[in-house]
């Protein structure tokens, strides 16, 4: 995701007719809806979050309540009817579990892990980046050395080391994902903060003899947020993909927390006998989630980039 | 320059040492290998003998010390599962992984550069837009899922290519390679393509950006004014200039291809290092885990070291800044 092509042409005509005073939020939305694909991505994100939140209420069965499963319904094709007449629109897995319900619950777990690790990594990474930029000198050198070192290894290798070291479990995967991602946030916010900290408002705040913590978190941080939000969006998508990959490899989430990656792994062995749906549909759900988030992230990058501001 | 080199070398050694400590302590602290390695039917005496033979009765720091001493002589322990030296097991599987990585690199260049050139040459055309949309998809698609889909389409439904394994190999210069047999190629194609996908998206974007930049340059105008054919301008003059950044970046990415091979190898049952590490993690075969991680980390430290030196040769500012600090 490091390669971008800033080749959007700003639509100047549309702005001329707009009223002179526009609230920042509205202005943001006007810029954002410029790209129809991004709006579709946003709609996708909202839909996926809604599905994840409402999973227990809208899924046809609770896929992890064994009383509701009938082993006789195992490996049914999409659209087939089960023993008691219910129709499984996306088929069933080897346990007779409705794939649609499994996917809805899987999205819930994948999103929860992705967002939780993203938020934690952002909090930790941003604090480190701000510290490095604000204090400079040795603190800066030390933190950025660690960041550089970490970024020189591919994420999957680091995650592999951490999983091998920490063991498995939902909390350990989140720790591993945070450890893999914090460096991106730290590097991003340090770059912005280095510019911001030379501005007059920071000087003014310091002249008022405000404490370091107050200057950093109340004055510096809010002005460094835009790039952080962009990185955050893209990194959540990365985290979801990485977690799915680890779970697929059997070294991610435990079987009791079936994320999308685990569902895909579960269908892998049936793939060769032509029973595609057990892996295929969870994969589509994963793909749509990642693509939606990436589309939103791409557009945010353009909208929040001051160099492209109209 | 010498000061810079020594400084970097020392840094590399410190990192390697720290990594070995983290990996060793972490890996040797998970689970209880005695339960896994020794048959539950074994009596107390046999158990104790086995624990002693594996060195598991020593305190952790002593185990690490022994491990470090042996590691320096190239002995990274014996695999619990295979009963052979861990280093040997990994080195045996290395050619398969390297072959896969190199084939993937080749595919990403052979497919990515022409597509990127087209997208840069006609950015507004339908083809150009479709290629760019495809490259976004290449970044977003989870590698493992694409692998499954490739197996489903080409191996299960169409039956054109085999889905797993490595096929026939031929010994070349002491290495078992499958690129020299037709059967080997058919086995290599799907995994290599799968692994190439992500890099292909990267190559497309780099080539497109390079193409768009270079087409506006004076040397292109001059070549055209000189009356050279459009084909010659693009395929000789522009292509040469595009290749420099593409090759540089791909060189840097070789390491990440090897790391990502873990996923592809698991899906296609490719008998390389990546599949070995996943199996070892699942079996808690600790000497192999430690050896794999150390070898890969050393490889990365080496790659980064070479890159640092190359940069400092190309850009003296890097070197000067380093000396001052």
Coordinates of C-alpha atoms in Angstrom, one line a residue:
Chain A
X1 CA 0.0 0.0 0.0
X2 CA 3.0 2.3 -0.1
X3 CA 2.6 3.2 -3.7
X4 CA 0.1 5.9 -4.5
X5 CA -0.7 7.8 -7.6
X6 CA -2.0 11.2 -6.9
X7 CA -3.5 11.7 -10.3
X8 CA -6.9 13.0 -9.2
X9 CA -7.9 16.2 -10.9
X10 CA -9.7 18.6 -8.4
X11 CA -13.2 19.5 -9.6
X12 CA -13.0 23.3 -9.3
X13 CA -16.3 24.1 -11.0
X14 CA -18.4 22.3 -8.4
X15 CA -16.9 24.3 -5.6
X16 CA -17.5 27.7 -7.2
X17 CA -21.3 27.4 -6.7
X18 CA -21.0 26.2 -3.0
X19 CA -21.7 28.7 -0.2
X20 CA -18.8 30.6 1.2
X21 CA -18.9 29.2 4.7
X22 CA -19.0 25.4 4.9
X23 CA -18.6 23.4 8.1
X24 CA -15.4 21.3 8.1
X25 CA -17.4 18.1 8.3
X26 CA -19.6 19.1 5.4
X27 CA -16.5 20.2 3.4
X28 CA -14.9 16.8 4.1
X29 CA -18.0 15.0 2.9
X30 CA -18.2 17.1 -0.3
X31 CA -14.6 16.1 -1.0
X32 CA -15.1 12.5 -0.1
X33 CA -18.1 11.8 -2.3
X34 CA -16.0 13.0 -5.2
X35 CA -15.1 9.4 -5.9
X36 CA -18.1 7.1 -6.4
X37 CA -16.0 4.0 -5.8
X38 CA -15.0 5.4 -2.4
X39 CA -18.6 6.1 -1.5
X40 CA -19.4 2.5 -2.4
X41 CA -16.5 1.4 -0.2
X42 CA -17.9 3.4 2.7
X43 CA -21.3 1.9 2.2
X44 CA -19.6 -1.5 2.2
X45 CA -17.9 -0.7 5.4
X46 CA -21.1 0.4 7.1
X47 CA -22.9 -2.7 5.9
X48 CA -20.1 -5.0 7.2
X49 CA -20.0 -3.3 10.6
X50 CA -23.8 -3.5 10.8
X51 CA -23.7 -7.2 9.9
X52 CA -21.0 -7.8 12.5
X53 CA -22.9 -6.0 15.3
X54 CA -26.2 -7.6 14.4
X55 CA -24.9 -11.1 13.8
X56 CA -26.7 -12.7 16.8
X57 CA -30.0 -11.2 15.7
X58 CA -30.0 -11.7 12.0
X59 CA -28.2 -15.0 11.4
X60 CA -30.5 -17.9 10.8
X61 CA -28.9 -20.1 13.5
X62 CA -26.4 -19.7 16.2
X63 CA -23.5 -21.6 14.6
X64 CA -21.8 -22.4 17.9
X65 CA -24.9 -23.8 19.7
X66 CA -24.4 -27.5 19.1
X67 CA -28.0 -28.2 19.9
X68 CA -29.0 -26.3 16.7
X69 CA -26.7 -28.3 14.4
X70 CA -27.6 -31.5 12.7
X71 CA -24.7 -33.6 11.5
X72 CA -27.0 -35.0 8.8
X73 CA -27.0 -31.5 7.2
X74 CA -23.3 -31.7 6.7
X75 CA -21.7 -30.4 3.5
X76 CA -24.9 -29.3 1.8
X77 CA -24.7 -27.3 -1.3
X78 CA -25.8 -23.6 -1.4
X79 CA -29.5 -23.3 -1.6
X80 CA -30.2 -26.9 -0.4
X81 CA -32.8 -27.7 2.2
X82 CA -31.8 -29.4 5.5
X83 CA -33.4 -32.3 7.3
X84 CA -35.9 -30.0 9.0
X85 CA -36.7 -28.0 5.8
X86 CA -34.6 -24.9 6.5
X87 CA -32.8 -23.7 3.4
X88 CA -29.1 -23.1 3.7
X89 CA -28.5 -20.3 1.2
X90 CA -24.7 -20.6 1.3
X91 CA -24.5 -24.3 2.1
X92 CA -23.2 -26.0 5.2
X93 CA -19.8 -27.1 6.5
X94 CA -18.8 -30.6 7.6
X95 CA -20.6 -30.1 11.0
X96 CA -23.9 -29.2 9.4
X97 CA -23.3 -25.5 10.3
X98 CA -25.0 -22.9 8.2
X99 CA -22.3 -21.1 6.3
X100 CA -24.2 -17.8 6.3
X101 CA -24.4 -17.8 10.1
X102 CA -20.8 -18.9 10.4
X103 CA -19.7 -16.0 8.1
X104 CA -21.7 -13.4 10.0
X105 CA -20.1 -14.5 13.3
X106 CA -16.8 -14.8 11.6
X107 CA -16.9 -11.2 10.4
X108 CA -17.7 -10.2 14.0
X109 CA -14.5 -11.8 15.3
X110 CA -12.3 -10.7 12.4
X111 CA -13.4 -7.1 12.7
X112 CA -13.1 -7.1 16.5
X113 CA -9.5 -8.4 16.3
X114 CA -8.6 -6.0 13.5
X115 CA -10.1 -2.9 15.1
X116 CA -8.9 -3.7 18.6
X117 CA -5.3 -4.3 17.4
X118 CA -5.6 -1.2 15.2
X119 CA -6.7 1.1 18.0
X120 CA -4.1 -0.3 20.5
X121 CA -1.4 0.0 17.9
X122 CA -2.4 3.5 17.1
X123 CA -2.5 4.6 20.7
X124 CA 1.0 3.1 21.4
X125 CA 2.5 4.0 18.1
X126 CA 1.2 7.6 18.2
X127 CA 2.5 8.1 21.7
X128 CA 5.9 6.8 20.7
X129 CA 6.0 9.0 17.6
X130 CA 4.9 12.1 19.5
X131 CA 7.5 11.5 22.2
X132 CA 10.2 11.1 19.5
X133 CA 9.2 14.2 17.7
X134 CA 8.5 16.4 20.8
X135 CA 11.6 15.6 22.8
X136 CA 14.0 14.9 19.9
X137 CA 17.6 14.0 20.6
X138 CA 18.3 10.6 22.2
X139 CA 14.7 9.7 22.7
X140 CA 14.1 10.3 19.0
X141 CA 17.1 8.3 17.9
X142 CA 16.3 5.4 20.2
X143 CA 12.6 5.1 19.2
X144 CA 13.3 5.6 15.5
X145 CA 16.1 3.0 15.5
X146 CA 13.6 0.5 16.8
X147 CA 11.0 1.6 14.2
X148 CA 13.5 1.4 11.3
X149 CA 14.7 -2.0 12.5
X150 CA 11.2 -3.3 12.8
X151 CA 10.1 -2.0 9.4
X152 CA 13.0 -3.7 7.7
X153 CA 11.4 -7.1 8.4
X154 CA 8.2 -8.2 6.6
X155 CA 5.1 -8.1 8.8
X156 CA 4.4 -11.8 8.3
X157 CA 7.8 -12.8 9.5
X158 CA 7.5 -10.7 12.7
X159 CA 4.0 -12.1 13.3
X160 CA 5.4 -15.6 12.9
X161 CA 8.1 -14.9 15.4
X162 CA 5.7 -13.5 17.9
X163 CA 3.2 -16.2 17.5
X164 CA 5.9 -18.8 18.0
X165 CA 7.1 -16.9 21.0
X166 CA 3.8 -16.0 22.6
X167 CA 1.7 -19.0 21.7
X168 CA -1.9 -18.9 20.5
X169 CA -5.1 -17.2 21.7
X170 CA -7.1 -14.2 20.9
X171 CA -5.2 -11.9 23.3
X172 CA -1.8 -13.1 22.0
X173 CA -2.8 -12.5 18.4
X174 CA -3.9 -9.0 19.3
X175 CA -0.5 -8.4 21.0
X176 CA 1.3 -9.8 18.0
X177 CA -0.7 -7.5 15.6
X178 CA -0.1 -4.5 17.8
X179 CA 3.7 -5.3 17.9
X180 CA 3.8 -5.6 14.2
X181 CA 1.8 -2.4 13.4
X182 CA 2.8 0.2 15.9
X183 CA 5.9 1.2 14.0
X184 CA 3.8 2.4 11.0
X185 CA 1.9 4.8 13.2
X186 CA 5.0 6.0 15.1
X187 CA 6.8 6.8 11.8
X188 CA 3.7 8.6 10.3
X189 CA 2.9 10.8 13.3
X190 CA 6.6 11.7 13.9
X191 CA 6.8 13.1 10.4
X192 CA 3.8 15.3 10.9
X193 CA 4.6 16.2 14.5
X194 CA 8.1 17.4 13.5
X195 CA 6.5 19.9 11.2
X196 CA 3.7 20.9 13.6
X197 CA 5.9 21.4 16.6
X198 CA 7.8 24.3 15.0
X199 CA 4.5 26.2 14.5
X200 CA 3.5 29.2 16.6
X201 CA 0.6 27.7 18.5
X202 CA 3.0 25.2 20.1
X203 CA 5.4 28.0 21.0
X204 CA 2.4 29.9 22.4
X205 CA 1.3 26.9 24.5
X206 CA 4.8 26.6 25.8
X207 CA 5.0 30.3 26.6
X208 CA 1.9 29.8 28.7
X209 CA 4.0 27.3 30.7
X210 CA 1.7 24.4 30.0
X211 CA 3.0 21.0 31.0
X212 CA 4.6 18.8 28.4
X213 CA 1.8 16.3 28.5
X214 CA -0.8 18.9 27.9
X215 CA 1.1 20.5 25.0
X216 CA 1.7 17.1 23.4
X217 CA -1.8 15.6 23.8
X218 CA -4.1 18.6 23.7
X219 CA -2.3 20.8 21.2
X220 CA 0.1 18.7 19.1
X221 CA -1.9 15.5 18.8
X222 CA -5.1 16.9 17.4
X223 CA -3.2 18.6 14.6
X224 CA -1.4 15.4 13.7
X225 CA -4.6 13.4 13.4
X226 CA -5.3 13.4 9.6
X227 CA -2.4 11.3 8.4
X228 CA -2.9 9.0 11.4
X229 CA -6.5 8.4 10.4
X230 CA -5.4 7.4 6.9
X231 CA -2.7 5.0 8.1
X232 CA -5.2 3.7 10.7
X233 CA -7.8 2.8 8.0
X234 CA -5.2 1.0 5.8
X235 CA -3.6 -0.8 8.8
X236 CA -7.0 -2.1 10.1
X237 CA -7.4 -3.8 6.7
X238 CA -3.9 -5.1 7.0
X239 CA -4.5 -6.4 10.4
X240 CA -7.6 -8.2 9.3
X241 CA -5.8 -9.8 6.4
X242 CA -2.8 -10.8 8.6
X243 CA -5.0 -12.3 11.3
X244 CA -6.9 -14.3 8.6
X245 CA -3.6 -15.5 7.2
X246 CA -2.3 -16.6 10.6
X247 CA -5.6 -18.3 11.4
X248 CA -5.6 -20.0 8.0
X249 CA -2.1 -21.4 8.7
X250 CA -3.5 -22.8 12.0
X251 CA -1.3 -20.5 14.2
X252 CA -3.8 -17.7 14.7
X253 CA -7.0 -17.7 16.6
X254 CA -8.1 -20.8 18.4
X255 CA -10.9 -23.0 17.0
X256 CA -13.3 -21.6 19.6
X257 CA -13.0 -18.1 18.0
X258 CA -13.7 -18.9 14.4
X259 CA -12.7 -15.9 12.3
X260 CA -13.0 -15.8 8.6
X261 CA -9.5 -17.2 8.1
X262 CA -10.4 -20.2 10.2
X263 CA -13.6 -20.8 8.2
X264 CA -11.5 -20.7 5.0
X265 CA -9.0 -23.2 6.5
X266 CA -11.8 -25.4 7.5
X267 CA -13.1 -25.7 3.9
X268 CA -9.6 -26.2 2.5
X269 CA -9.7 -30.0 2.7
X270 CA -13.0 -30.2 0.9
X271 CA -11.8 -27.9 -1.9
X272 CA -10.2 -30.8 -3.7
X273 CA -13.4 -32.8 -3.8
X274 CA -15.2 -29.8 -5.5
X275 CA -17.1 -28.6 -2.4
X276 CA -16.0 -25.0 -3.0
X277 CA -18.6 -23.1 -0.8
X278 CA -17.1 -23.9 2.6
X279 CA -14.0 -21.8 1.7
X280 CA -15.3 -19.6 -1.1
X281 CA -18.0 -17.6 0.7
X282 CA -15.9 -16.7 3.8
X283 CA -13.2 -15.7 1.4
X284 CA -15.6 -13.4 -0.5
X285 CA -16.7 -11.8 2.8
X286 CA -13.0 -11.3 3.8
X287 CA -12.2 -9.8 0.4
X288 CA -15.2 -7.4 0.5
X289 CA -14.2 -6.3 4.0
X290 CA -10.6 -5.6 3.0
X291 CA -11.4 -3.9 -0.3
X292 CA -14.1 -1.7 1.2
X293 CA -11.7 -0.5 3.9
X294 CA -8.9 0.1 1.4
X295 CA -11.2 2.1 -0.9
X296 CA -12.2 4.3 2.0
X297 CA -8.5 4.6 3.0
X298 CA -7.4 5.6 -0.5
X299 CA -10.0 8.3 -0.7
X300 CA -9.2 9.6 2.8
X301 CA -5.6 9.9 1.8
X302 CA -6.5 12.2 -1.0
X303 CA -9.1 14.2 0.9
X304 CA -7.0 14.7 4.0
X305 CA -3.8 15.5 2.1
X306 CA -3.2 19.2 2.5
X307 CA -1.2 19.3 -0.7
X308 CA -4.3 18.2 -2.7
X309 CA -6.6 20.5 -0.8
X310 CA -8.6 22.9 -3.0
Chain B
X1 CA 33.8 4.3 5.2
X2 CA 35.5 1.7 7.4
X3 CA 34.1 3.3 10.5
X4 CA 30.6 3.2 9.0
X5 CA 31.1 -0.5 8.0
X6 CA 32.2 -1.5 11.5
X7 CA 29.4 0.4 13.1
X8 CA 26.8 -1.3 10.9
X9 CA 28.4 -4.7 11.4
X10 CA 28.3 -4.2 15.2
X11 CA 24.7 -3.2 15.0
X12 CA 23.9 -6.3 13.0
X13 CA 25.6 -8.5 15.5
X14 CA 23.7 -6.9 18.4
X15 CA 20.4 -7.3 16.6
X16 CA 21.2 -11.0 15.8
X17 CA 22.1 -11.6 19.4
X18 CA 19.0 -9.9 20.8
X19 CA 16.8 -11.9 18.3
X20 CA 18.4 -15.2 19.3
X21 CA 17.7 -14.5 22.9
X22 CA 14.1 -13.4 22.3
X23 CA 13.4 -16.4 20.0
X24 CA 15.1 -18.9 22.3
X25 CA 13.5 -17.8 25.5
X26 CA 10.1 -17.4 23.9
X27 CA 10.1 -20.6 22.0
X28 CA 11.5 -22.7 24.9
X29 CA 8.9 -21.3 27.3
X30 CA 5.8 -22.4 25.4
X31 CA 4.2 -25.6 26.4
X32 CA 5.8 -28.7 27.8
X33 CA 7.8 -30.5 25.1
X34 CA 8.2 -33.5 27.3
X35 CA 4.6 -34.4 27.0
X36 CA 4.7 -34.1 23.2
X37 CA 8.0 -35.8 22.5
X38 CA 7.9 -38.7 24.8
X39 CA 5.4 -41.4 24.4
X40 CA 2.8 -41.4 27.3
X41 CA 3.4 -45.1 27.7
X42 CA 7.1 -44.6 28.6
X43 CA 8.0 -45.4 32.2
X44 CA 9.6 -42.9 34.5
X45 CA 13.1 -44.1 33.8
X46 CA 12.8 -43.8 30.1
X47 CA 11.3 -40.4 30.4
X48 CA 14.2 -39.2 32.5
X49 CA 16.7 -40.6 30.1
X50 CA 14.9 -38.9 27.2
X51 CA 14.8 -35.6 29.1
X52 CA 18.4 -35.8 29.8
X53 CA 19.3 -36.7 26.2
X54 CA 17.4 -33.7 24.9
X55 CA 19.0 -31.4 27.5
X56 CA 15.6 -30.3 28.9
X57 CA 16.6 -30.8 32.5
X58 CA 19.0 -28.0 32.5
X59 CA 18.0 -24.5 33.7
X60 CA 16.8 -22.2 30.9
X61 CA 19.9 -20.0 30.9
X62 CA 22.1 -23.0 30.7
X63 CA 20.2 -24.4 27.8
X64 CA 20.6 -21.0 26.1
X65 CA 24.3 -21.0 26.8
X66 CA 24.8 -24.4 25.4
X67 CA 22.6 -23.5 22.4
X68 CA 24.6 -20.3 21.7
X69 CA 27.9 -22.2 22.0
X70 CA 26.7 -24.8 19.5
X71 CA 25.1 -22.2 17.2
X72 CA 28.4 -20.5 16.7
X73 CA 29.8 -23.8 15.4
X74 CA 26.8 -24.2 13.1
X75 CA 25.0 -26.7 15.3
X76 CA 21.4 -25.4 15.9
X77 CA 20.2 -28.5 17.7
X78 CA 18.5 -31.7 16.5
X79 CA 14.9 -31.7 15.4
X80 CA 12.7 -33.5 17.8
X81 CA 10.4 -34.7 15.1
X82 CA 12.9 -35.7 12.4
X83 CA 15.8 -36.8 14.7
X84 CA 18.2 -35.0 12.4
X85 CA 20.2 -31.7 12.8
X86 CA 17.8 -28.7 12.5
X87 CA 20.2 -26.8 10.2
X88 CA 20.5 -29.7 7.8
X89 CA 16.7 -30.1 7.6
X90 CA 16.3 -26.4 6.8
X91 CA 19.1 -26.3 4.3
X92 CA 17.7 -29.3 2.5
X93 CA 14.4 -27.4 2.0
X94 CA 16.0 -24.1 1.0
X95 CA 16.4 -24.8 -2.7
X96 CA 12.6 -25.4 -3.1
X97 CA 11.8 -22.1 -1.4
X98 CA 14.4 -20.2 -3.3
X99 CA 13.2 -21.7 -6.6
X100 CA 9.7 -20.7 -5.8
X101 CA 10.7 -17.2 -4.8
X102 CA 12.8 -16.7 -7.9
X103 CA 10.1 -18.0 -10.2
X104 CA 7.6 -15.7 -8.5
X105 CA 9.9 -12.7 -9.1
X106 CA 10.3 -13.7 -12.7
X107 CA 6.6 -14.0 -13.2
X108 CA 5.9 -10.6 -11.6
X109 CA 8.4 -8.9 -13.8
X110 CA 7.4 -10.7 -17.0
X111 CA 3.7 -9.9 -16.5
X112 CA 3.9 -6.7 -14.4
X113 CA 6.2 -4.7 -16.7
X114 CA 4.2 -5.0 -19.9
X115 CA 1.0 -4.3 -18.1
X116 CA 2.5 -1.4 -16.2
X117 CA 3.9 0.0 -19.5
X118 CA 0.5 -0.2 -21.1
X119 CA -1.2 1.4 -18.2
X120 CA 1.3 4.2 -18.2
X121 CA 1.2 4.7 -22.0
X122 CA -2.6 4.9 -22.2
X123 CA -3.6 5.9 -18.6
X124 CA -7.1 7.0 -19.6
X125 CA -7.9 4.0 -21.9
X126 CA -10.2 1.2 -20.7
X127 CA -7.3 -1.2 -20.6
X128 CA -5.2 1.2 -18.5
X129 CA -7.9 1.7 -16.0
X130 CA -8.7 -2.0 -15.9
X131 CA -5.0 -2.8 -15.2
X132 CA -4.9 -0.3 -12.3
X133 CA -8.1 -1.6 -10.8
X134 CA -6.6 -5.1 -11.1
X135 CA -3.5 -3.9 -9.3
X136 CA -5.6 -2.5 -6.4
X137 CA -7.2 -6.0 -6.2
X138 CA -3.7 -7.5 -6.2
X139 CA -2.9 -5.5 -3.1
X140 CA -6.2 -6.3 -1.4
X141 CA -6.7 -10.0 -2.1
X142 CA -5.5 -12.2 0.7
X143 CA -2.8 -14.4 -0.8
X144 CA -4.0 -17.6 0.8
X145 CA -7.5 -17.2 -0.6
X146 CA -6.3 -16.5 -4.1
X147 CA -4.2 -19.7 -3.8
X148 CA -7.3 -21.7 -2.9
X149 CA -9.2 -20.2 -5.8
X150 CA -6.3 -21.0 -8.2
X151 CA -6.5 -24.6 -7.0
X152 CA -10.2 -24.7 -7.4
X153 CA -10.2 -23.4 -10.9
X154 CA -7.1 -24.8 -12.4
X155 CA -6.7 -28.1 -10.5
X156 CA -10.2 -29.1 -9.5
X157 CA -12.5 -27.8 -12.2
X158 CA -10.3 -27.5 -15.3
X159 CA -7.8 -30.2 -14.2
X160 CA -5.0 -28.5 -16.1
X161 CA -2.4 -28.3 -13.4
X162 CA -1.6 -30.4 -10.3
X163 CA -2.6 -28.8 -7.0
X164 CA 0.1 -30.0 -4.6
X165 CA 3.6 -31.1 -4.3
X166 CA 6.7 -30.3 -6.3
X167 CA 6.8 -32.9 -9.1
X168 CA 10.0 -34.3 -10.7
X169 CA 13.2 -32.7 -9.8
X170 CA 16.6 -32.8 -11.5
X171 CA 19.9 -32.4 -9.7
X172 CA 21.7 -29.4 -10.9
X173 CA 25.0 -28.4 -9.2
X174 CA 24.0 -30.5 -6.2
X175 CA 20.6 -28.8 -5.9
X176 CA 17.3 -30.5 -6.5
X177 CA 15.5 -28.2 -8.9
X178 CA 12.1 -28.7 -10.7
X179 CA 12.4 -25.9 -13.3
X180 CA 14.2 -28.2 -15.6
X181 CA 11.4 -30.8 -16.1
X182 CA 8.1 -30.3 -17.7
X183 CA 6.4 -32.0 -14.8
X184 CA 8.2 -29.7 -12.4
X185 CA 7.0 -26.7 -14.3
X186 CA 3.4 -27.7 -14.1
X187 CA 3.8 -28.0 -10.3
X188 CA 5.6 -24.7 -10.0
X189 CA 3.3 -22.6 -12.1
X190 CA 0.3 -22.2 -9.7
X191 CA 2.3 -21.5 -6.5
X192 CA 4.7 -19.2 -8.2
X193 CA 1.9 -17.2 -9.7
X194 CA 0.1 -17.1 -6.4
X195 CA 3.3 -15.7 -4.7
X196 CA 3.9 -13.3 -7.6
X197 CA 0.5 -11.6 -7.4
X198 CA 1.4 -9.1 -4.7
X199 CA 4.7 -8.1 -6.3
X200 CA 3.0 -8.0 -9.7
X201 CA 0.7 -5.2 -8.4
X202 CA 3.8 -3.4 -7.1
X203 CA 5.7 -3.7 -10.4
X204 CA 2.6 -2.5 -12.3
X205 CA 2.4 0.6 -10.2
X206 CA 6.1 1.4 -10.3
X207 CA 6.3 0.8 -14.1
X208 CA 3.2 2.9 -14.7
X209 CA 4.5 5.8 -12.6
X210 CA 8.0 5.5 -14.3
X211 CA 6.4 5.4 -17.8
X212 CA 4.3 8.5 -17.2
X213 CA 7.2 10.4 -15.8
X214 CA 9.7 9.4 -18.5
X215 CA 7.4 10.0 -21.4
X216 CA 7.4 13.7 -20.6
X217 CA 11.2 14.0 -20.5
X218 CA 13.3 15.8 -23.0
X219 CA 15.2 12.7 -24.1
X220 CA 12.0 11.1 -25.3
X221 CA 11.1 14.3 -27.3
X222 CA 14.6 14.3 -28.7
X223 CA 14.4 10.6 -29.7
X224 CA 11.1 11.2 -31.4
X225 CA 12.4 14.3 -33.1
X226 CA 15.4 12.3 -34.4
X227 CA 12.8 10.2 -36.2
X228 CA 13.1 6.9 -34.2
X229 CA 10.2 4.6 -34.5
X230 CA 7.7 4.8 -31.5
X231 CA 8.5 1.2 -30.7
X232 CA 12.2 1.9 -30.4
X233 CA 11.7 5.0 -28.2
X234 CA 9.5 3.0 -25.8
X235 CA 11.1 -0.4 -25.7
X236 CA 14.7 0.7 -25.8
X237 CA 15.0 4.2 -24.4
X238 CA 12.1 4.5 -21.9
X239 CA 12.2 0.9 -20.8
X240 CA 15.9 1.1 -19.8
X241 CA 15.1 4.1 -17.5
X242 CA 12.0 2.4 -16.0
X243 CA 13.9 -0.7 -15.2
X244 CA 16.3 0.9 -12.7
X245 CA 13.8 1.7 -9.9
X246 CA 11.9 -1.5 -10.6
X247 CA 14.9 -3.7 -10.3
X248 CA 16.1 -1.9 -7.2
X249 CA 12.8 -2.3 -5.4
X250 CA 12.4 -5.9 -6.5
X251 CA 15.9 -6.7 -5.2
X252 CA 14.8 -5.3 -1.8
X253 CA 11.6 -7.3 -1.9
X254 CA 13.2 -10.7 -2.4
X255 CA 13.4 -11.2 1.3
X256 CA 9.7 -10.5 1.8
X257 CA 8.9 -12.9 -1.0
X258 CA 10.8 -15.6 0.9
X259 CA 8.9 -14.7 4.1
X260 CA 5.5 -14.8 2.3
X261 CA 6.3 -18.2 0.8
X262 CA 5.2 -19.6 4.1
X263 CA 1.6 -19.1 3.1
X264 CA 1.9 -20.3 -0.5
X265 CA 3.9 -23.3 0.5
X266 CA 1.3 -24.4 3.0
X267 CA -1.5 -24.1 0.5
X268 CA 0.3 -26.0 -2.3
X269 CA 2.1 -28.4 0.0
X270 CA 5.3 -27.1 -1.5
X271 CA 8.1 -28.9 0.4
X272 CA 10.1 -25.7 1.3
X273 CA 11.2 -23.9 4.4
X274 CA 7.9 -22.1 4.9
X275 CA 5.8 -25.3 5.2
X276 CA 8.4 -26.7 7.5
X277 CA 8.1 -23.8 9.9
X278 CA 4.4 -24.0 10.1
X279 CA 4.5 -27.8 10.7
X280 CA 7.2 -27.2 13.3
X281 CA 5.2 -24.6 15.2
X282 CA 2.2 -26.9 15.2
X283 CA 4.3 -29.8 16.5
X284 CA 6.3 -27.6 18.9
X285 CA 9.5 -28.8 17.2
X286 CA 11.5 -26.1 19.0
X287 CA 15.0 -26.6 17.5
X288 CA 13.6 -26.3 14.0
X289 CA 11.6 -23.2 14.9
X290 CA 14.6 -21.5 16.5
X291 CA 16.9 -22.5 13.6
X292 CA 14.4 -21.3 11.0
X293 CA 13.8 -17.9 12.7
X294 CA 17.5 -17.4 13.2
X295 CA 18.4 -18.3 9.6
X296 CA 15.6 -16.0 8.3
X297 CA 16.5 -13.2 10.6
X298 CA 20.2 -13.5 9.7
X299 CA 19.2 -13.4 6.0
X300 CA 17.3 -10.2 6.5
X301 CA 20.1 -8.6 8.6
X302 CA 22.4 -9.5 5.8
X303 CA 20.1 -8.1 3.1
X304 CA 19.6 -4.9 5.1
X305 CA 23.4 -4.6 5.6
X306 CA 24.1 -4.9 1.9
X307 CA 21.3 -2.3 1.2
X308 CA 22.8 0.1 3.7
X309 CA 26.2 -0.2 2.2
X310 CA 24.8 0.3 -1.3
X311 CA 22.9 3.4 -0.2
X312 CA 25.9 4.8 1.5
X313 CA 28.0 4.3 -1.7
X314 CA 25.3 5.9 -3.8
X315 CA 24.5 8.7 -1.4
X316 CA 27.4 10.0 0.6
X317 CA 25.0 12.1 2.8
X318 CA 23.9 8.9 4.6
X319 CA 27.4 8.0 5.5
X320 CA 28.4 11.5 6.6
X321 CA 25.3 11.8 8.8
X322 CA 26.1 8.5 10.4
X323 CA 29.7 9.5 11.3
X324 CA 28.6 12.7 13.0
X325 CA 26.1 11.0 15.3

